Coordinates of C-alpha atoms in Angstrom, one line a residue:
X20 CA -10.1 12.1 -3.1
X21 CA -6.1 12.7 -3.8
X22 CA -4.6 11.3 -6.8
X23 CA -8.4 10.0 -7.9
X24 CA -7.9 9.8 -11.7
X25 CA -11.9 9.9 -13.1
X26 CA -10.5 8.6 -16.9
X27 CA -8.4 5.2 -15.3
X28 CA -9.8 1.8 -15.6
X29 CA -8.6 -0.4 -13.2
X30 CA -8.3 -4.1 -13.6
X31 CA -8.1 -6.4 -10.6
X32 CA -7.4 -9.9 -11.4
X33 CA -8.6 -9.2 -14.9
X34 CA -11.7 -8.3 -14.6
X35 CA -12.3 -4.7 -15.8
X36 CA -14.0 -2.3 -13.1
X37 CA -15.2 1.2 -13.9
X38 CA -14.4 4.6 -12.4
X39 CA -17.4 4.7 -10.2
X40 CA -16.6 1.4 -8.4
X41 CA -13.2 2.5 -7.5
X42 CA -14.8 4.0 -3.7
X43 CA -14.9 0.4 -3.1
X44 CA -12.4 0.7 -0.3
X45 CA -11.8 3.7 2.6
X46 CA -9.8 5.8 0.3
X47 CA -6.7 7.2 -0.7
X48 CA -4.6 9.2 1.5
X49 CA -1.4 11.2 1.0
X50 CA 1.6 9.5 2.5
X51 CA 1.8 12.2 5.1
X52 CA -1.6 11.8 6.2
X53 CA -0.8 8.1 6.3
X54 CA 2.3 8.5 8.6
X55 CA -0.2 11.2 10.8
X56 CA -2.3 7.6 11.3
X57 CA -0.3 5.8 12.2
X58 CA 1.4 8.1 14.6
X59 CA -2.1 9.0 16.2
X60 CA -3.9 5.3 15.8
X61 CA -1.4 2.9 17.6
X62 CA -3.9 0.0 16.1
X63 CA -3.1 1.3 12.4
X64 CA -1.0 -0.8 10.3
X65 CA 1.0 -0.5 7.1
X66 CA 0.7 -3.1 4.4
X67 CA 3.4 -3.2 1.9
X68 CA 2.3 -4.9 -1.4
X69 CA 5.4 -4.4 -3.5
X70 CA 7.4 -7.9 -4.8
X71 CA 10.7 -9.0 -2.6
X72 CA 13.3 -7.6 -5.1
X73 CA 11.5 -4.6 -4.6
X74 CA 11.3 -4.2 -0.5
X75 CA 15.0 -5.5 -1.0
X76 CA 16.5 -3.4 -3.6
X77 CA 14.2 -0.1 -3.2
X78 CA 13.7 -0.2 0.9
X79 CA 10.6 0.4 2.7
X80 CA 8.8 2.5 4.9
X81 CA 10.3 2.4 8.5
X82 CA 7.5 2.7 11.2
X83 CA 9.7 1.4 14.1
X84 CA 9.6 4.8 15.9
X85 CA 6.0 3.9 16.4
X86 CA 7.0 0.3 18.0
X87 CA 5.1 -1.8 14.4
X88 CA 6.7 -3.3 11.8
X89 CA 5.9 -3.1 7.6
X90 CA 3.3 -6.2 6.9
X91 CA 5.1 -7.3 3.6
X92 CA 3.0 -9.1 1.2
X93 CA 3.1 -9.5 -2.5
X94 CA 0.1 -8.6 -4.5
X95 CA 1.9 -10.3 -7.1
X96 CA 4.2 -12.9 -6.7
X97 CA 7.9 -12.4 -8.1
X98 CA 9.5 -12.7 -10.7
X99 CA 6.4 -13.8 -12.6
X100 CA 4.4 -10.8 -11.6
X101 CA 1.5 -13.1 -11.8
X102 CA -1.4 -12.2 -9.3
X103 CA -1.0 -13.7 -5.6
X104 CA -4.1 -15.7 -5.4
X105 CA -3.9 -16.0 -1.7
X106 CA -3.3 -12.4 -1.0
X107 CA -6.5 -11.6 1.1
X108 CA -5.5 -14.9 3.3
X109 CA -1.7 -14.1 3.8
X110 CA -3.0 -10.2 4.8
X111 CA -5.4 -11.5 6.7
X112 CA -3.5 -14.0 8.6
X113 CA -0.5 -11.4 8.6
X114 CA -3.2 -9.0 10.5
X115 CA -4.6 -11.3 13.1
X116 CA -1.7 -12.1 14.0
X117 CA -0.9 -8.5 14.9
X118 CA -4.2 -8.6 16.9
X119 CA -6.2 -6.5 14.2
X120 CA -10.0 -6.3 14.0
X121 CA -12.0 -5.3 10.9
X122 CA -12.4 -2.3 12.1
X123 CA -8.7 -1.0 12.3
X124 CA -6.9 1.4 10.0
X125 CA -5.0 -0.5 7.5
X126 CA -2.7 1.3 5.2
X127 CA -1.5 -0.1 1.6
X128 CA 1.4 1.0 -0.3
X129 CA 3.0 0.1 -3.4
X130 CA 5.5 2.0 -5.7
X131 CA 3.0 4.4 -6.9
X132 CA 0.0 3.5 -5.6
X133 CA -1.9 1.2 -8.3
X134 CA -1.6 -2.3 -6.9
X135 CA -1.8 -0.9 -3.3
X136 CA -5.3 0.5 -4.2
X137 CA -6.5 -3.1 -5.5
X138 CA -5.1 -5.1 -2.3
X139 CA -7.5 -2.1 -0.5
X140 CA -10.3 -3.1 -2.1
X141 CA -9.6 -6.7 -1.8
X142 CA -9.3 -6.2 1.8
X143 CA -12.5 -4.3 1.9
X144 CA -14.5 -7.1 -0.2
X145 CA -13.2 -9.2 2.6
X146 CA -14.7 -7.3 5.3
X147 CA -11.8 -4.8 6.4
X148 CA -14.0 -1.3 5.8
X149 CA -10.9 1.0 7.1
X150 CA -8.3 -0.2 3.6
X151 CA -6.9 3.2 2.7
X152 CA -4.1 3.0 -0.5
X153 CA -1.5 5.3 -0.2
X154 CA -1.8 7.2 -3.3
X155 CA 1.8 8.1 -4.7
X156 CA 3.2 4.6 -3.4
X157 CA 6.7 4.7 -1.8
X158 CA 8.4 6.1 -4.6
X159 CA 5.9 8.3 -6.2
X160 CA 5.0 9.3 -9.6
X161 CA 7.8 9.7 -12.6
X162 CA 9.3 13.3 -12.5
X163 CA 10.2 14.6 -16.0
X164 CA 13.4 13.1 -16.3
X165 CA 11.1 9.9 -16.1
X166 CA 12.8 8.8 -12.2
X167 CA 10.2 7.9 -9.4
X168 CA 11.4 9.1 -5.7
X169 CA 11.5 13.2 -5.9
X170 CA 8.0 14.2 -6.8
X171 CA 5.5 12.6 -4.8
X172 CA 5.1 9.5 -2.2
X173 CA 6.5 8.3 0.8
X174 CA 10.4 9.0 0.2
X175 CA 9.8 12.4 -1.5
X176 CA 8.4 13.6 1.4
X177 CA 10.9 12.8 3.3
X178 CA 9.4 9.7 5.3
X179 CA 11.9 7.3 7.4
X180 CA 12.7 4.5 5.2
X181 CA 15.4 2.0 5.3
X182 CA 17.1 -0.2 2.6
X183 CA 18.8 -3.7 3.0

């Protein structure tokens, strides 16, 4: 899988999972092949799980072109950080209302692609089996001047995005 990382533990609402449950979810996709899914799969969506400050102050993805919006959610709430315990039910809710079965593609981003790949698997406990996490995020991994945005994710290759 891109950006699968055999040696990371992942914790999801503190409990401690180990590598070989992290394939509990569709996958993690590039942020090109995300944007090619939603181009080709009018029913895909794109589920942004970054905090407020960060949609306003960083941007987000802009899938307008393709006539959908951004489903912004928090996976944690802001400016706590603190987990959103009623993630699953604002997604979920957020989806329906878009008229999304369980069986659509739904895409999750996040800076770099950590919290995006928990709300997948969240998703996927909760019986969405297509949850892909964007690996790289929207602003990517740290280049060696330690800034996020030029090496990998969905603004370093070259993605429409728009900022308040």
């Amino acid at each position: 899988m891109l950006g699968e990382n055999p040696a990371r533990v992942i914790c999801l609402r503190g409990a401690a999972m180990s590598p070989s449950s992290t394939l509990d979810y569709a996958g993690d996709v590039g942020a090109a092949e995300a944007w090619e899914i939603l181009k080709k799969d009018p029913r895909a969506q794109l589920v942004d799980v970054r905090t407020q400050a960060e949609w306003n102050f960083v941007g987000l993805p802009d899938i307008s072109s393709l006539s959908r919006r951004v489903h912004c959610i928090e996976w944690q709430n802001f400016p706590a950080l603190a987990p959103n315990p009623d993630f699953v039910t604002e997604a979920s809710d957020a989806l329906a209302a878009s008229g999304v079965e369980k069986d659509t593609p739904i895409l999750f981003i996040c800076r770099s692609g950590a919290r995006s790949r928990s709300a997948a698997m969240a998703m996927t406990r909760a019986g969405f089996q297509k949850s892909f996490n964007i690996a790289g995020g929207f602003e990517g991994d740290l280049d060696g001047e330690r800034h996020r945005g030029q090496h990998s994710g969905w603004k370093a290759e070259g993605l429409p995005w728009k900022q308040s």
